[in-house]
Structures are given as C-alpha cells and as structure tokens.
Amino acid sequence: MLPKFNLVLDMEDWRLLRIGNIQRRQRRERLRMYRRQLRDTLNPFELREIEFKQLFRMSRRLALDLCEMLSPHLEGQRSNRLPVHTQVLTAIRFFATGGYQRAVGQEFCLAVSQKSVSNCVRSISLLNTPHLSARWIKFNQTFEQREHRKNQFLHATGFHGVIGCIDCTNIAIPRSVVIEVAYFNNNLFQSINVKI
C-alpha cells in the first residue's frame, strides 16, 4: 500500500516553493543572457578554415552561401530571434555530428539552448526541400539527359551504364543488445548506414 502524503501546505511551504521558482527563473535568465553575450562575442566564421571544417564539415564559403540563400525565409519578427547564421550553423552542426541537441547547443561557438537547437533543426529541415533540394538535386528526365550522364560517368570513372550515384554515412547509435552484430560497422562501432 502506498503511503499517504499530506497535501496541505502551510504558508511557509508556499513561500519556499515560490522562492525556489523565482530562483530557478533567475538562473535561467542569467544563463540565457550569458549565452547571448557569448554568441555576440564569438563568431564561428572567424575560426580558421580547418577548424571550421572540422566543426561543421563544410567550408566557410558554403556555409555563408547557405545563410544567404535561407536568410529571406529565416528572418523573423521577434527582436530576440537567433541570427540567421546561428540558426544555420546550429542545424549544420547537429546534422554533421548526429549528436544530442543539448550537447550541440552548449558548444562554445554556438551557445544556444536545447530548445533553440530543436527549433533550428526543424526550420532548416523544412526549408531544405523546397529551397535547396530543387537547386542541387537534379533527375535526368529525358532519354538524352540520361545518355549524356552515362557518357560523363563512363569518361570520368570507366563505369558503364551509371546515371547517378548516392553517398552513405554511418550514424552512431547507442549500443544495441538486440542483434548486436547487425549494427557493427567496419570502424568497430555500432551505427546505422544512412543513404544521402
């Protein structure tokens, strides 16, 4: 049998709960201000090119181009909205690492909350299909286009009959106890092979 708790709180208990809530709000506000100050002073685009590529897995130039392309769709009316470059880089960092949102947000060059990481990933993902995919993903629709692509692949690689290619990446997953061997890759960690 579960013990019964006295749900009647006296005034002192209410006062302590209220003080605790106020202190939590103040801590969250201080952390939010600290993150904002950190974001304002640190500019990820000032990193050396090699450091930038290690963090975001793309060049600064490509990241700036993405920011420029997505800027009209990401600028909001709220005064406290994250800058476009922070939104784009936060999503790119998440996609590049496949890590946890909280860990991505707490990195020194981004300094955003887990909720902000989630919002950035969502908004960039939703913009990806209509605004970026149409520009870079092309399917050969006509017979002539397919034949032209086959000839290009033949001359470049020596492979006959190829009209396109895809890439894959290994996304690390927590160790699985169910069919553990099925998820080990050639680098000896468990992952899911994802086609891009």
XYZ file of C-alpha atoms in Angstrom:
196
model
C 0.000 0.000 0.000
C 1.307 3.448 -0.923
C 1.909 5.903 1.891
C -0.455 8.848 2.100
C 1.033 12.289 1.808
C -0.334 15.358 3.447
C -1.162 17.668 0.550
C -1.965 20.586 2.770
C 0.827 23.108 2.595
C 1.174 25.838 5.127
C 2.171 29.389 4.253
C 5.850 28.706 4.942
C 5.868 25.824 2.414
C 4.200 28.022 -0.218
C 6.729 30.766 0.416
C 9.632 28.314 -0.001
C 8.149 26.930 -3.243
C 7.696 30.441 -4.581
C 11.265 31.417 -3.661
C 12.562 28.247 -5.355
C 10.615 29.061 -8.540
C 11.899 32.635 -8.551
C 15.485 31.440 -8.111
C 15.118 28.921 -10.978
C 13.725 31.629 -13.264
C 16.583 33.949 -12.332
C 19.167 31.216 -13.061
C 17.559 30.501 -16.444
C 17.525 34.208 -17.276
C 21.202 34.590 -16.287
C 22.108 31.577 -18.429
C 20.111 32.982 -21.349
C 21.901 36.336 -21.063
C 25.276 34.602 -20.758
C 24.582 32.578 -23.912
C 23.532 35.710 -25.777
C 26.708 37.551 -24.722
C 28.802 34.554 -25.715
C 27.101 34.369 -29.133
C 27.614 38.094 -29.667
C 31.341 37.932 -28.898
C 32.177 34.657 -30.666
C 31.846 34.455 -34.421
C 32.251 30.920 -35.813
C 33.196 32.402 -39.190
C 36.371 33.785 -37.573
C 37.649 30.260 -36.929
C 40.461 29.031 -39.134
C 39.174 27.186 -42.209
C 40.404 23.803 -40.982
C 38.725 24.281 -37.573
C 35.519 25.410 -39.259
C 35.515 22.311 -41.483
C 36.153 20.038 -38.500
C 33.187 21.518 -36.634
C 30.679 21.905 -39.460
C 32.008 19.518 -42.139
C 31.809 22.169 -44.842
C 33.747 25.225 -45.915
C 33.011 28.708 -44.600
C 32.123 29.791 -48.128
C 29.459 27.093 -48.478
C 28.053 27.900 -45.020
C 27.868 31.603 -45.915
C 26.129 30.730 -49.191
C 23.574 28.643 -47.273
C 22.985 31.520 -44.857
C 22.465 33.878 -47.775
C 20.041 31.507 -49.542
C 17.996 30.784 -46.420
C 18.096 34.279 -44.944
C 14.845 35.553 -46.509
C 12.996 32.543 -45.097
C 14.528 32.577 -41.601
C 14.357 36.210 -40.588
C 11.610 36.636 -38.041
C 9.720 39.476 -36.454
C 10.860 38.809 -32.889
C 13.686 41.009 -31.679
C 15.272 38.198 -29.663
C 15.317 35.675 -32.516
C 18.635 33.973 -33.200
C 20.640 35.481 -36.062
C 20.340 33.608 -39.353
C 23.958 32.433 -39.309
C 23.488 30.990 -35.806
C 20.345 29.130 -36.873
C 22.015 27.687 -39.961
C 25.270 26.736 -38.209
C 23.400 25.171 -35.295
C 21.435 22.923 -37.653
C 24.541 22.106 -39.705
C 26.478 21.193 -36.556
C 23.650 18.905 -35.457
C 23.498 17.255 -38.898
C 27.306 16.957 -39.015
C 27.642 15.206 -35.674
C 24.347 13.419 -35.208
C 24.854 14.310 -31.560
C 22.417 15.261 -28.862
C 20.710 18.643 -29.136
C 21.793 19.816 -25.687
C 25.458 18.995 -26.380
C 25.352 20.749 -29.761
C 23.849 23.880 -28.217
C 26.396 24.039 -25.418
C 29.379 24.148 -27.746
C 31.456 27.291 -27.355
C 30.795 28.738 -30.788
C 27.001 28.288 -30.764
C 25.873 28.752 -27.135
C 22.156 28.058 -27.571
C 19.626 26.102 -25.544
C 18.410 22.608 -26.422
C 15.048 24.065 -27.431
C 16.771 26.513 -29.784
C 18.738 23.655 -31.364
C 15.471 21.783 -31.880
C 13.836 24.838 -33.469
C 16.840 25.470 -35.737
C 16.986 21.858 -36.911
C 13.258 21.859 -37.598
C 13.200 25.143 -39.529
C 16.291 24.312 -41.615
C 14.956 20.819 -42.358
C 11.622 22.231 -43.504
C 13.379 24.764 -45.751
C 15.729 22.166 -47.206
C 13.289 20.512 -49.564
C 11.617 23.474 -51.271
C 14.570 25.872 -51.334
C 17.750 23.808 -51.550
C 16.887 20.414 -52.994
C 15.405 21.858 -56.163
C 18.622 23.755 -56.768
C 21.088 20.885 -56.265
C 19.206 17.642 -56.796
C 18.527 17.014 -60.454
C 16.977 13.952 -62.017
C 17.582 13.106 -65.648
C 14.100 13.198 -67.120
C 14.676 12.612 -70.816
C 16.439 9.802 -72.631
C 19.039 12.258 -73.979
C 19.825 13.543 -70.475
C 20.285 10.007 -69.170
C 22.556 9.057 -72.084
C 24.601 12.225 -71.586
C 25.006 11.403 -67.868
C 26.020 7.809 -68.704
C 28.738 9.106 -71.039
C 30.004 11.526 -68.386
C 30.319 8.728 -65.823
C 31.934 6.432 -68.378
C 34.617 9.011 -69.228
C 35.184 10.030 -65.601
C 35.225 6.598 -63.955
C 35.162 3.886 -66.596
C 31.831 2.544 -65.292
C 29.243 1.647 -67.934
C 25.533 2.485 -67.600
C 25.696 4.698 -64.493
C 23.182 7.578 -64.475
C 23.690 8.785 -60.894
C 25.190 7.985 -57.551
C 24.462 8.372 -53.871
C 26.596 8.597 -50.784
C 26.168 6.940 -47.406
C 27.260 7.784 -43.906
C 27.336 5.909 -40.623
C 25.233 7.486 -37.873
C 26.435 6.271 -34.479
C 23.783 4.709 -32.252
C 23.848 3.598 -28.602
C 24.958 0.013 -28.141
C 22.158 -2.359 -29.010
C 21.635 -5.565 -27.091
C 19.321 -6.944 -29.759
C 21.265 -8.442 -32.686
C 24.369 -6.506 -31.680
C 26.442 -7.816 -34.594
C 23.998 -6.440 -37.160
C 24.881 -2.849 -36.261
C 28.696 -3.019 -36.116
C 30.414 -1.209 -38.982
C 33.953 -1.545 -40.327
C 35.183 1.066 -37.805
C 34.080 -1.218 -34.951
C 31.294 0.900 -33.513
C 27.560 0.454 -33.815
C 25.813 2.610 -36.380
C 23.071 2.779 -38.949
C 24.173 3.229 -42.554
C 22.140 6.112 -43.978
C 21.918 6.992 -47.660
C 22.280 10.624 -48.635
